[in-house]
CSV table of C-alpha atoms and ligand atoms in Angstrom, one decimal:
chain,number,residue,atom,x,y,z
N,1,MET,CA,1.2,9.4,-5.6
N,2,ARG,CA,-1.2,11.8,-4.9
N,3,ALA,CA,-4.2,12.0,-7.7
N,4,TYR,CA,-5.9,15.1,-6.8
N,5,ARG,CA,-9.5,16.0,-8.8
N,6,ILE,CA,-9.8,19.3,-9.8
N,7,ALA,CA,-13.1,20.8,-11.1
N,8,ILE,CA,-12.8,23.9,-13.6
N,9,VAL,CA,-16.0,26.2,-13.9
N,10,GLY,CA,-15.6,27.9,-17.6
N,11,ALA,CA,-14.3,26.6,-20.6
N,12,GLY,CA,-12.7,29.9,-21.5
N,13,PRO,CA,-9.0,31.3,-21.9
N,14,ALA,CA,-8.5,31.6,-18.2
N,15,GLY,CA,-10.0,27.8,-17.6
N,16,TYR,CA,-7.8,26.3,-19.9
N,17,PHE,CA,-4.7,27.8,-18.8
N,18,ALA,CA,-5.7,26.8,-15.4
N,19,ALA,CA,-5.8,23.2,-16.7
N,20,GLN,CA,-2.4,23.8,-18.6
N,21,ALA,CA,-0.8,24.9,-15.1
N,22,LEU,CA,-1.8,22.1,-13.4
N,23,GLN,CA,-0.9,19.7,-16.2
N,24,ASN,CA,2.8,21.1,-16.2
N,25,ARG,CA,3.1,20.4,-12.7
N,26,GLN,CA,2.4,16.9,-13.0
N,27,SER,CA,5.1,14.6,-11.6
N,28,THR,CA,5.8,11.1,-10.5
N,29,GLU,CA,4.2,12.4,-7.0
N,30,VAL,CA,1.3,14.1,-7.9
N,31,SER,CA,-1.5,14.2,-10.7
N,32,PHE,CA,-4.4,16.1,-11.3
N,33,ALA,CA,-7.6,14.8,-13.0
N,34,ILE,CA,-9.3,17.5,-14.4
N,35,ASP,CA,-13.2,18.1,-15.1
N,36,MET,CA,-13.8,21.5,-16.9
N,37,PHE,CA,-17.6,22.5,-16.7
N,38,GLU,CA,-19.0,24.9,-19.4
N,39,LYS,CA,-22.6,26.2,-19.8
N,40,LEU,CA,-22.8,26.0,-23.4
N,41,PRO,CA,-22.3,22.6,-25.5
N,42,THR,CA,-19.1,24.5,-27.2
N,43,PRO,CA,-16.2,25.5,-25.2
N,44,TRP,CA,-13.1,28.1,-25.8
N,45,GLY,CA,-15.1,31.2,-24.4
N,46,LEU,CA,-14.2,34.5,-25.6
N,47,VAL,CA,-12.2,32.9,-28.2
N,48,ARG,CA,-15.2,31.9,-29.9
N,49,SER,CA,-17.5,34.0,-28.7
N,50,GLY,CA,-15.5,37.4,-27.9
N,51,VAL,CA,-12.7,37.5,-30.4
N,52,ALA,CA,-13.6,39.5,-33.5
N,53,PRO,CA,-13.9,37.5,-36.7
N,54,ASP,CA,-11.4,39.5,-38.8
N,55,HIS,CA,-8.8,38.4,-36.1
N,56,PRO,CA,-8.3,34.8,-37.0
N,57,LYS,CA,-4.7,34.8,-35.9
N,58,ILE,CA,-5.8,35.6,-32.3
N,59,LYS,CA,-8.4,32.6,-32.6
N,60,SER,CA,-5.6,30.2,-33.2
N,61,VAL,CA,-5.0,29.9,-29.5
N,62,SER,CA,-7.9,27.2,-29.6
N,63,LYS,CA,-5.1,24.7,-30.9
N,64,VAL,CA,-3.6,25.5,-27.3
N,65,PHE,CA,-6.7,24.4,-25.9
N,66,GLU,CA,-7.0,21.4,-27.9
N,67,LYS,CA,-3.8,20.1,-26.9
N,68,ILE,CA,-4.7,20.8,-22.8
N,69,ALA,CA,-7.7,18.9,-23.5
N,70,SER,CA,-5.9,15.8,-25.1
N,71,ASP,CA,-4.3,14.9,-21.6
N,72,ALA,CA,-5.7,11.6,-20.5
N,73,GLY,CA,-6.4,13.5,-17.3
N,74,PHE,CA,-8.6,16.0,-19.1
N,75,ARG,CA,-12.4,15.8,-19.3
N,76,LEU,CA,-14.7,18.3,-20.9
N,77,LEU,CA,-18.6,18.4,-19.2
N,78,ALA,CA,-20.1,20.5,-21.4
N,79,ASN,CA,-23.6,21.8,-21.5
N,80,VAL,CA,-23.7,21.9,-17.9
N,81,ASN,CA,-24.6,24.9,-16.3
N,82,VAL,CA,-23.0,25.0,-12.9
N,83,GLY,CA,-25.1,27.1,-10.1
N,84,VAL,CA,-28.5,25.3,-12.1
N,85,ASP,CA,-27.8,21.9,-13.2
N,86,ILE,CA,-25.1,21.2,-10.1
N,87,SER,CA,-24.2,23.9,-7.6
N,88,LEU,CA,-20.8,25.2,-6.3
N,89,ASP,CA,-21.3,23.6,-3.3
N,90,GLU,CA,-21.7,20.2,-4.6
N,91,LEU,CA,-18.6,20.6,-6.3
N,92,LYS,CA,-16.8,22.0,-3.6
N,93,SER,CA,-17.7,18.6,-1.7
N,94,LEU,CA,-16.8,16.5,-4.6
N,95,TYR,CA,-13.4,17.8,-5.8
N,96,ASP,CA,-10.2,18.2,-4.3
N,97,ALA,CA,-10.4,22.1,-5.6
N,98,THR,CA,-12.7,24.0,-7.4
N,99,VAL,CA,-11.8,26.8,-9.7
N,100,VAL,CA,-14.1,29.4,-11.4
N,101,ALA,CA,-13.1,30.8,-14.8
N,102,ILE,CA,-16.9,32.1,-16.2
N,103,GLY,CA,-15.6,36.0,-16.9
N,104,ALA,CA,-17.4,38.8,-16.7
N,105,PRO,CA,-20.2,38.4,-19.4
N,106,LYS,CA,-22.7,41.7,-18.4
N,107,GLY,CA,-21.9,44.9,-20.0
N,108,LYS,CA,-21.5,48.0,-17.8
N,109,ALA,CA,-24.0,50.3,-17.9
N,110,LEU,CA,-23.3,54.1,-18.8
N,111,GLY,CA,-25.8,55.5,-16.3
N,112,ILE,CA,-27.2,58.2,-18.3
N,113,PRO,CA,-30.7,59.1,-19.9
N,114,GLY,CA,-31.9,57.5,-22.8
N,115,GLU,CA,-29.7,54.4,-22.1
N,116,GLY,CA,-32.9,52.1,-22.5
N,117,LEU,CA,-33.8,53.2,-26.0
N,118,LYS,CA,-34.2,51.0,-28.8
N,119,ASN,CA,-31.0,50.4,-30.8
N,120,VAL,CA,-28.9,51.6,-28.0
N,121,ILE,CA,-27.0,48.1,-27.3
N,122,SER,CA,-24.1,46.9,-25.2
N,123,SER,CA,-20.8,45.3,-26.6
N,124,ALA,CA,-21.6,42.5,-24.2
N,125,ASP,CA,-24.9,41.5,-26.4
N,126,PHE,CA,-23.6,42.9,-29.5
N,127,VAL,CA,-20.2,40.9,-29.9
N,128,TYR,CA,-21.9,37.6,-29.0
N,129,TRP,CA,-24.8,38.4,-31.5
N,130,TYR,CA,-22.1,38.7,-34.4
N,131,ASN,CA,-20.0,35.9,-33.1
N,132,GLY,CA,-23.2,33.5,-32.9
N,133,HIS,CA,-23.6,32.9,-29.4
N,134,PRO,CA,-27.0,30.8,-29.1
N,135,GLU,CA,-28.5,33.2,-26.4
N,136,TYR,CA,-27.7,36.5,-28.9
N,137,VAL,CA,-28.9,35.2,-32.1
N,138,ASP,CA,-32.3,36.8,-32.0
N,139,LEU,CA,-30.8,40.1,-30.5
N,140,GLU,CA,-32.5,43.0,-32.4
N,141,VAL,CA,-30.2,45.2,-34.1
N,142,ASP,CA,-31.3,47.7,-36.7
N,143,LEU,CA,-28.4,48.9,-39.2
N,144,SER,CA,-30.9,51.0,-41.5
N,145,GLY,CA,-29.7,53.9,-40.6
N,146,SER,CA,-26.3,56.0,-41.7
N,147,GLN,CA,-24.5,56.4,-38.5
N,148,ALA,CA,-23.5,55.0,-35.7
N,149,ILE,CA,-21.8,56.0,-32.5
N,150,VAL,CA,-19.9,53.6,-30.1
N,151,ILE,CA,-18.9,54.7,-26.5
N,152,GLY,CA,-15.8,53.9,-24.9
N,153,ALA,CA,-12.0,53.7,-26.4
N,154,GLY,CA,-10.6,50.3,-25.9
N,155,ASN,CA,-10.1,47.5,-27.9
N,156,VAL,CA,-13.6,46.2,-27.6
N,157,ALA,CA,-15.2,49.7,-29.0
N,158,MET,CA,-12.3,49.4,-31.7
N,159,ASP,CA,-13.2,45.4,-32.7
N,160,VAL,CA,-17.3,47.0,-32.8
N,161,GLY,CA,-16.4,49.9,-34.9
N,162,ARG,CA,-14.5,47.8,-37.6
N,163,MET,CA,-17.4,45.3,-37.6
N,164,LEU,CA,-20.1,48.1,-38.3
N,165,ALA,CA,-17.7,49.9,-40.6
N,166,ILE,CA,-16.0,47.1,-42.6
N,167,ASP,CA,-17.3,46.3,-46.0
N,168,PRO,CA,-19.0,42.8,-45.0
N,169,GLN,CA,-17.4,41.2,-48.7
N,170,GLU,CA,-14.1,41.6,-46.4
N,171,LEU,CA,-16.0,39.2,-43.7
N,172,VAL,CA,-17.4,36.5,-46.1
N,173,THR,CA,-14.0,34.4,-45.4
N,174,THR,CA,-14.5,34.8,-41.5
N,175,ASP,CA,-16.3,33.1,-39.0
N,176,THR,CA,-18.9,35.9,-38.6
N,177,ALA,CA,-22.4,34.2,-37.8
N,178,GLU,CA,-24.7,33.9,-40.8
N,179,HIS,CA,-27.4,35.8,-39.4
N,180,ALA,CA,-25.1,38.5,-38.4
N,181,LEU,CA,-23.2,38.7,-42.2
N,182,GLN,CA,-27.2,38.8,-43.7
N,183,THR,CA,-27.8,41.8,-41.4
N,184,LEU,CA,-24.4,43.5,-42.3
N,185,HIS,CA,-24.7,42.9,-45.8
N,186,ASP,CA,-28.4,45.0,-45.6
N,187,SER,CA,-26.3,47.8,-43.4
N,188,LYS,CA,-26.6,51.1,-44.3
N,189,ILE,CA,-24.6,52.4,-42.2
N,190,ARG,CA,-21.3,54.5,-43.7
N,191,ASP,CA,-19.9,56.7,-40.5
N,192,VAL,CA,-19.1,54.8,-37.4
N,193,TYR,CA,-17.8,57.1,-34.5
N,194,ILE,CA,-15.8,55.7,-32.0
N,195,THR,CA,-16.0,58.0,-29.0
N,196,ALA,CA,-13.8,58.6,-26.2
N,197,ARG,CA,-14.4,60.6,-22.9
N,198,ARG,CA,-10.9,61.7,-22.5
N,199,GLY,CA,-8.2,62.7,-24.3
N,200,ALA,CA,-6.1,60.5,-27.0
N,201,GLU,CA,-3.3,59.9,-24.5
N,202,SER,CA,-5.7,58.3,-22.1
N,203,ALA,CA,-7.7,56.1,-24.5
N,204,ALA,CA,-7.3,52.2,-23.9
N,205,PHE,CA,-6.6,50.8,-27.3
N,206,THR,CA,-3.9,49.1,-27.6
N,207,ALA,CA,-1.3,49.7,-30.4
N,208,PRO,CA,-0.8,46.8,-32.5
N,209,GLU,CA,-4.9,47.0,-33.1
N,210,LEU,CA,-4.7,50.9,-33.8
N,211,ARG,CA,-1.3,49.6,-36.6
N,212,GLU,CA,-3.4,47.4,-38.4
N,213,LEU,CA,-6.7,49.8,-38.8
N,214,PRO,CA,-5.4,51.3,-42.6
N,215,ASP,CA,-5.3,48.0,-43.9
N,216,ILE,CA,-8.6,47.7,-43.7
N,217,GLU,CA,-9.6,48.4,-47.6
N,218,SER,CA,-12.9,49.3,-47.6
N,219,VAL,CA,-12.8,51.8,-44.6
N,220,ASP,CA,-11.2,55.1,-44.5
N,221,VAL,CA,-10.3,55.8,-40.8
N,222,ILE,CA,-10.3,59.5,-39.6
N,223,ILE,CA,-8.3,60.7,-36.5
N,224,ASP,CA,-8.2,64.7,-36.7
N,225,GLU,CA,-4.5,65.4,-36.2
N,226,ARG,CA,-4.9,68.1,-34.0
N,227,ASP,CA,-6.4,65.8,-31.3
N,228,ILE,CA,-3.1,63.7,-31.4
N,229,ASP,CA,-1.0,67.0,-31.6
N,230,GLY,CA,-3.2,68.1,-28.5
N,231,ALA,CA,-2.5,64.4,-26.7
N,232,ILE,CA,1.3,64.8,-27.3
N,233,ARG,CA,1.7,68.2,-25.8
N,234,ARG,CA,-0.3,67.0,-22.6
N,235,VAL,CA,2.0,63.9,-22.0
N,236,GLY,CA,5.1,66.0,-22.1
N,237,ASN,CA,8.4,64.5,-23.0
N,238,GLU,CA,8.3,61.0,-21.7
N,239,PRO,CA,5.2,59.6,-21.8
N,240,GLU,CA,4.7,55.8,-20.7
N,241,LYS,CA,5.8,53.6,-23.4
N,242,SER,CA,2.4,51.9,-24.0
N,243,VAL,CA,0.8,55.6,-24.5
N,244,LYS,CA,3.7,56.6,-26.7
N,245,SER,CA,3.1,53.7,-29.4
N,246,ASN,CA,-0.4,54.4,-29.2
N,247,LEU,CA,-0.1,58.1,-30.2
N,248,GLU,CA,2.4,57.2,-33.0
N,249,ALA,CA,0.1,54.4,-34.4
N,250,MET,CA,-2.6,57.3,-34.1
N,251,HIS,CA,-0.4,60.2,-35.6
N,252,SER,CA,0.3,57.8,-38.7
N,253,ILE,CA,-3.5,57.2,-39.3
N,254,ALA,CA,-4.3,60.8,-39.1
N,255,LEU,CA,-1.8,61.8,-41.5
N,256,ALA,CA,-2.3,58.9,-44.0
N,257,PRO,CA,-3.8,59.8,-47.3
N,258,ARG,CA,-8.0,59.1,-47.4
N,259,LYS,CA,-8.8,56.6,-49.7
N,260,ASN,CA,-12.3,58.1,-50.5
N,261,GLN,CA,-14.2,55.2,-49.5
N,262,SER,CA,-17.7,55.6,-48.6
N,263,ARG,CA,-17.4,53.8,-45.5
N,264,ARG,CA,-15.7,55.8,-42.7
N,265,LEU,CA,-14.4,54.9,-38.9
N,266,HIS,CA,-13.9,57.7,-37.3
N,267,PHE,CA,-12.2,58.5,-33.7
N,268,ILE,CA,-13.3,61.5,-32.0
N,269,PHE,CA,-11.9,62.5,-28.5
N,270,ARG,CA,-13.0,64.3,-25.2
N,271,HIS,CA,-16.5,63.5,-25.9
N,272,ARG,CA,-18.2,62.5,-22.6
N,273,PRO,CA,-21.6,61.4,-23.1
N,274,LEU,CA,-24.4,63.2,-21.5
N,275,SER,CA,-27.6,61.5,-22.7
N,276,ILE,CA,-29.1,59.2,-25.6
N,277,ASN,CA,-31.6,61.2,-27.3
N,278,GLY,CA,-34.6,60.0,-29.1
N,279,GLY,CA,-38.0,59.1,-29.2
N,280,SER,CA,-39.1,55.6,-29.6
N,281,GLU,CA,-35.7,55.3,-31.1
N,282,VAL,CA,-32.2,56.8,-30.8
N,283,GLU,CA,-31.6,59.7,-32.9
N,284,SER,CA,-28.7,61.5,-31.2
N,285,VAL,CA,-26.2,61.5,-28.5
N,286,THR,CA,-25.6,64.5,-26.6
N,287,PHE,CA,-21.9,65.2,-25.5
N,288,GLU,CA,-19.9,67.6,-23.3
N,289,THR,CA,-16.6,68.5,-25.1
N,290,PRO,CA,-14.2,71.5,-24.6
N,291,GLN,CA,-16.0,73.3,-27.1
N,292,GLY,CA,-19.2,73.0,-25.1
N,293,LYS,CA,-22.4,70.6,-25.6
N,294,ILE,CA,-23.0,69.0,-28.9
N,295,ASP,CA,-25.3,66.5,-30.5
N,296,VAL,CA,-24.3,64.1,-32.5
N,297,PRO,CA,-26.9,62.5,-35.0
N,298,CYS,CA,-26.9,58.6,-35.0
N,299,ASN,CA,-29.3,55.8,-35.3
N,300,LEU,CA,-27.6,53.1,-33.5
N,301,VAL,CA,-25.5,53.1,-30.1
N,302,VAL,CA,-23.1,50.4,-29.1
N,303,THR,CA,-21.6,51.2,-25.4
N,304,ALA,CA,-18.3,49.1,-25.2
N,305,ILE,CA,-17.4,50.8,-21.6
N,306,GLY,CA,-16.2,47.4,-19.9
N,307,TYR,CA,-17.7,44.4,-18.3
N,308,LEU,CA,-19.4,43.1,-14.9
N,309,PRO,CA,-19.5,39.6,-13.5
N,310,SER,CA,-22.7,38.0,-13.2
N,311,GLU,CA,-24.8,37.3,-10.1
N,312,PHE,CA,-23.2,33.7,-9.1
N,313,PRO,CA,-24.8,31.7,-6.0
N,314,GLY,CA,-21.5,31.1,-4.0
N,315,LEU,CA,-19.4,34.2,-4.9
N,316,LEU,CA,-19.7,37.6,-3.8
N,317,ARG,CA,-19.2,40.4,-6.3
N,318,LYS,CA,-16.7,43.3,-5.5
N,319,ASP,CA,-14.8,46.1,-7.7
N,320,GLY,CA,-16.2,44.4,-11.1
N,321,HIS,CA,-15.0,40.9,-10.2
N,322,TYR,CA,-15.9,38.2,-7.7
N,323,GLU,CA,-14.3,38.8,-4.2
N,324,ASN,CA,-11.1,37.1,-3.5
N,325,GLN,CA,-7.4,37.3,-2.0
N,326,HIS,CA,-4.9,36.5,-5.2
N,327,GLY,CA,-7.4,34.1,-6.7
N,328,TRP,CA,-8.4,32.4,-3.4
N,329,VAL,CA,-12.0,32.7,-2.3
N,330,ALA,CA,-12.5,30.4,0.6
N,331,ASP,CA,-12.1,26.9,1.7
N,332,ASN,CA,-11.1,24.9,-1.7
N,333,LEU,CA,-12.6,27.5,-3.8
N,334,TYR,CA,-10.7,29.7,-6.3
N,335,VAL,CA,-11.1,32.3,-9.4
N,336,VAL,CA,-9.1,32.9,-12.3
N,337,GLY,CA,-9.3,35.4,-15.2
N,338,TRP,CA,-11.8,38.3,-15.8
N,339,ALA,CA,-13.6,36.7,-12.6
N,340,LYS,CA,-10.6,37.1,-10.6
N,341,ARG,CA,-9.3,40.5,-11.6
N,342,GLY,CA,-11.8,42.3,-13.7
N,343,PRO,CA,-12.2,42.7,-17.6
N,344,GLN,CA,-8.4,43.6,-18.1
N,345,GLY,CA,-5.9,42.4,-20.0
N,346,VAL,CA,-5.5,40.2,-23.3
N,347,ILE,CA,-5.7,36.3,-23.9
N,348,GLY,CA,-1.9,35.7,-22.9
N,349,THR,CA,-2.6,37.8,-19.6
N,350,ASN,CA,-4.5,34.8,-18.5
N,351,LYS,CA,-1.6,32.3,-18.8
N,352,SER,CA,0.5,33.7,-15.9
N,353,ASP,CA,-2.4,34.8,-13.6
N,354,ALA,CA,-3.9,31.1,-14.0
N,355,ALA,CA,-0.2,29.7,-13.1
N,356,ALA,CA,0.0,32.1,-9.8
N,357,VAL,CA,-3.4,31.0,-8.6
N,358,MET,CA,-2.6,27.3,-9.3
N,359,GLU,CA,0.9,27.5,-7.3
N,360,THR,CA,-1.1,29.0,-4.4
N,361,MET,CA,-3.8,26.2,-5.1
N,362,VAL,CA,-1.6,23.3,-5.3
N,363,SER,CA,0.5,24.4,-2.2
N,364,ARG,CA,-2.6,24.5,-0.1
N,365,LEU,CA,-4.1,21.1,-1.5
N,366,LYS,CA,-4.5,18.4,1.5
N,367,GLU,CA,-5.2,15.0,1.7
N,368,VAL,CA,-7.1,13.7,-1.6
N,369,LYS,CA,-10.5,13.3,-0.9
N,370,PRO,CA,-12.5,9.9,-1.9
N,371,GLY,CA,-13.3,9.8,-5.3
N,372,ILE,CA,-17.0,10.1,-6.5
N,373,ASP,CA,-17.8,10.9,-10.0
N,374,VAL,CA,-20.1,13.6,-11.1
N,375,LEU,CA,-21.3,12.2,-14.2
N,376,PRO,CA,-23.5,9.5,-13.1
N,377,MET,CA,-24.8,12.4,-10.9
N,378,LEU,CA,-25.7,14.5,-13.9
N,379,GLN,CA,-27.1,11.8,-16.0
N,380,GLU,CA,-29.5,11.2,-12.9
N,381,ARG,CA,-30.0,14.8,-13.5
N,382,LYS,CA,-31.3,14.4,-17.2
N,383,ILE,CA,-28.2,16.7,-17.8
N,384,GLN,CA,-27.1,16.0,-21.6
N,385,VAL,CA,-23.5,16.3,-20.8
N,386,VAL,CA,-21.4,17.4,-24.0
N,387,SER,CA,-17.7,15.4,-24.0
N,388,GLN,CA,-14.8,16.2,-25.8
N,389,ARG,CA,-15.4,13.6,-28.2
N,390,ASP,CA,-19.0,15.1,-28.6
N,391,TRP,CA,-17.4,18.4,-28.9
N,392,ASN,CA,-14.9,17.2,-31.3
N,393,PHE,CA,-17.9,16.1,-33.7
N,394,ILE,CA,-19.5,19.3,-33.4
N,395,ASN,CA,-16.3,21.2,-34.2
N,396,ASN,CA,-15.8,18.7,-37.4
N,397,GLU,CA,-19.0,19.7,-38.7
N,398,GLU,CA,-18.5,23.8,-38.3
N,399,ILE,CA,-15.4,23.1,-39.9
N,400,ARG,CA,-16.7,20.9,-42.9
N,401,ARG,CA,-19.7,23.1,-43.2
N,402,GLY,CA,-17.4,26.3,-43.3
N,403,VAL,CA,-14.9,24.7,-46.1
N,404,GLU,CA,-18.1,24.8,-48.3
N,405,GLN,CA,-18.5,28.2,-48.0
N,406,GLY,CA,-14.6,29.0,-47.7
N,407,LYS,CA,-14.9,30.1,-44.5
N,408,PRO,CA,-12.9,28.6,-41.2
N,409,ARG,CA,-16.2,27.3,-39.8
N,410,GLU,CA,-19.9,27.7,-40.3
N,411,LYS,CA,-21.1,27.9,-36.3
N,412,PHE,CA,-23.8,26.4,-34.9
N,413,THR,CA,-25.8,28.9,-33.0
N,414,SER,CA,-28.9,26.5,-31.6
N,415,VAL,CA,-28.0,24.5,-28.8
N,416,ALA,CA,-31.0,22.2,-29.9
N,417,GLU,CA,-29.3,21.8,-33.2
N,418,MET,CA,-25.9,20.8,-31.7
N,419,LEU,CA,-27.8,18.2,-29.5
N,420,ASP,CA,-29.7,17.1,-32.5
N,421,LEU,CA,-26.7,16.3,-34.1
N,422,LEU,CA,-24.9,14.4,-31.3
N,423,ALA,CA,-28.3,12.5,-31.4
N,424,GLN,CA,-27.3,11.4,-35.0
N,425,TYR,CA,-24.0,9.9,-34.3
S,1,NAP,P1,-11.3,48.8,-21.7
S,1,NAP,O1,-10.0,48.8,-22.6
S,1,NAP,O2,-11.4,48.7,-20.2
S,1,NAP,O3,-11.8,50.1,-22.3
S,1,NAP,C1,-13.0,50.5,-21.9
S,1,NAP,C2,-13.2,51.9,-22.4
S,1,NAP,O4,-14.4,52.5,-21.8
S,1,NAP,C3,-12.2,53.1,-21.8
S,1,NAP,O5,-12.2,53.9,-23.0
S,1,NAP,C4,-12.9,54.0,-21.1
S,1,NAP,O6,-12.7,55.4,-20.7
S,1,NAP,C5,-14.4,53.8,-21.1
S,1,NAP,N1,-15.6,53.9,-20.3
S,1,NAP,C6,-15.7,53.4,-18.9
S,1,NAP,N2,-16.7,53.9,-18.6
S,1,NAP,C7,-17.1,55.2,-19.1
S,1,NAP,C8,-18.4,56.1,-19.3
S,1,NAP,N3,-19.0,56.0,-18.5
S,1,NAP,N4,-18.4,56.8,-20.1
S,1,NAP,C9,-17.7,56.6,-21.5
S,1,NAP,N5,-16.5,56.0,-21.3
S,1,NAP,C10,-16.2,55.0,-20.5
S,1,NAP,O7,-12.2,47.9,-21.8
S,1,NAP,P2,-12.7,46.9,-23.3
S,1,NAP,O8,-12.6,47.8,-24.4
S,1,NAP,O9,-14.2,46.3,-23.0
S,1,NAP,O10,-11.9,45.8,-23.0
S,1,NAP,C11,-11.5,44.6,-22.1
S,1,NAP,C12,-10.4,44.2,-22.4
S,1,NAP,O11,-10.2,43.1,-23.3
S,1,NAP,C13,-9.1,44.8,-22.3
S,1,NAP,O12,-7.7,44.8,-21.4
S,1,NAP,C14,-8.8,44.7,-23.8
S,1,NAP,O13,-7.4,45.0,-24.2
S,1,NAP,C15,-9.2,43.5,-23.7
S,1,NAP,N6,-9.2,43.0,-25.6
S,1,NAP,C16,-8.4,42.5,-26.4
S,1,NAP,C17,-8.7,42.6,-27.9
S,1,NAP,C18,-7.4,42.5,-28.6
S,1,NAP,O14,-6.3,42.1,-28.1
S,1,NAP,N7,-7.5,42.5,-30.0
S,1,NAP,C19,-9.9,42.7,-28.2
S,1,NAP,C20,-10.9,43.0,-27.2
S,1,NAP,C21,-10.4,43.2,-25.7
S,1,NAP,P3,-11.9,55.7,-19.3
S,1,NAP,O15,-10.6,55.4,-19.7
S,1,NAP,O16,-11.9,57.0,-19.6
S,1,NAP,O17,-12.3,55.1,-17.9
């Protein structure tokens, strides 16, 4: 029996699916002891901190993650910052293989004038803010104006647009972080513009997300039928299936009767941002359109134009991800998820992708290294490791607090608070 020890860095979907792929390959001849490292005291990555709170069904994949974590050979080592508390080189020497699954958490920059103005926020920060990521709780978000512009035409832009437009009463039964709910309650924003630089035929939305928009009670979703007619003409008779479904969904929104709500979510196309304007605060965005340059007034801009990986010692960034060949980086080091392929794909995409990388990795595993446990090393360095048992305690406490308020959970948004809680049991 060969018992390999594998480190996975990052407890998001890609990390869990890599662990699952390894568990599925266990047999009487080979087993995998998996240590999953996570910077925060809480696992689940974007399922906790990225998925919009009004999409609880997508979050139910966390049950799959917990099942993976219940395997006897799985250990969660959370609240451990790889690269700071322990280096990638150390992991490479301690484990038979190391898999990096740390995503791409930085918002891409537009590179136009005015991007640094107050209340111009990247979706990378804004999404973490409403989801209660401990490092983004104090983000300054000013919702005192009436118009917001979201730049970008992907699913993140749609998430952000919905969260800004929706009546916060519709969010009180979700796990939106309490500080964000308070700010959204006081929001004066009534018109949110999701702006695409190209036509509707090139939008990166997916059809299921578009189709659910008319179900939002409190919001009128507004698409100009002429924009969709133009897009249909441009794509001709045989558009790609996904483009056809998107255009059908947008066409049906364009034709739907208005509810006459005071909250409106507008989709506007062929608006390429040229500059963000204002004095100390943002006042408008100048767009280039087929009709010439126009200024759209606004008090908040959220850029949702994609993500980039963070700097990480031991990995090189290239083309929006870490340099790799089908997931292999060098020696016994691998990457999966957005760290491997850049910020594309839905949560499920990570399953087949991670399985393929794990197949390559397993085929290259050699002699089992002599086992040295990382835990005493971390304890010696005074790192308070949060185990699966600790996380279960935090998780149950969040759910208990949520039940009291009719929510799925009330998240802890402070690392110190979570560690204090653990000190009590
Ligand atoms: P995305 O799907 O790549 O969309 C990025 C958008 O930004 C595109 O419309 C792109 O337009 C635009 N853009 C890029 N650079 C720009 C610039 N300089 N100026 C103006 N617009 C610019 O990225 P995302 O929305 O961040 O989503 C990332 C991934 O997560 C996607 O695969 C998405 O489907 C997934 N996701 C899924 C869900 C869900 O399933 N509910 C929710 C959230 C995210 P161009 O096409 O013109 O470049």
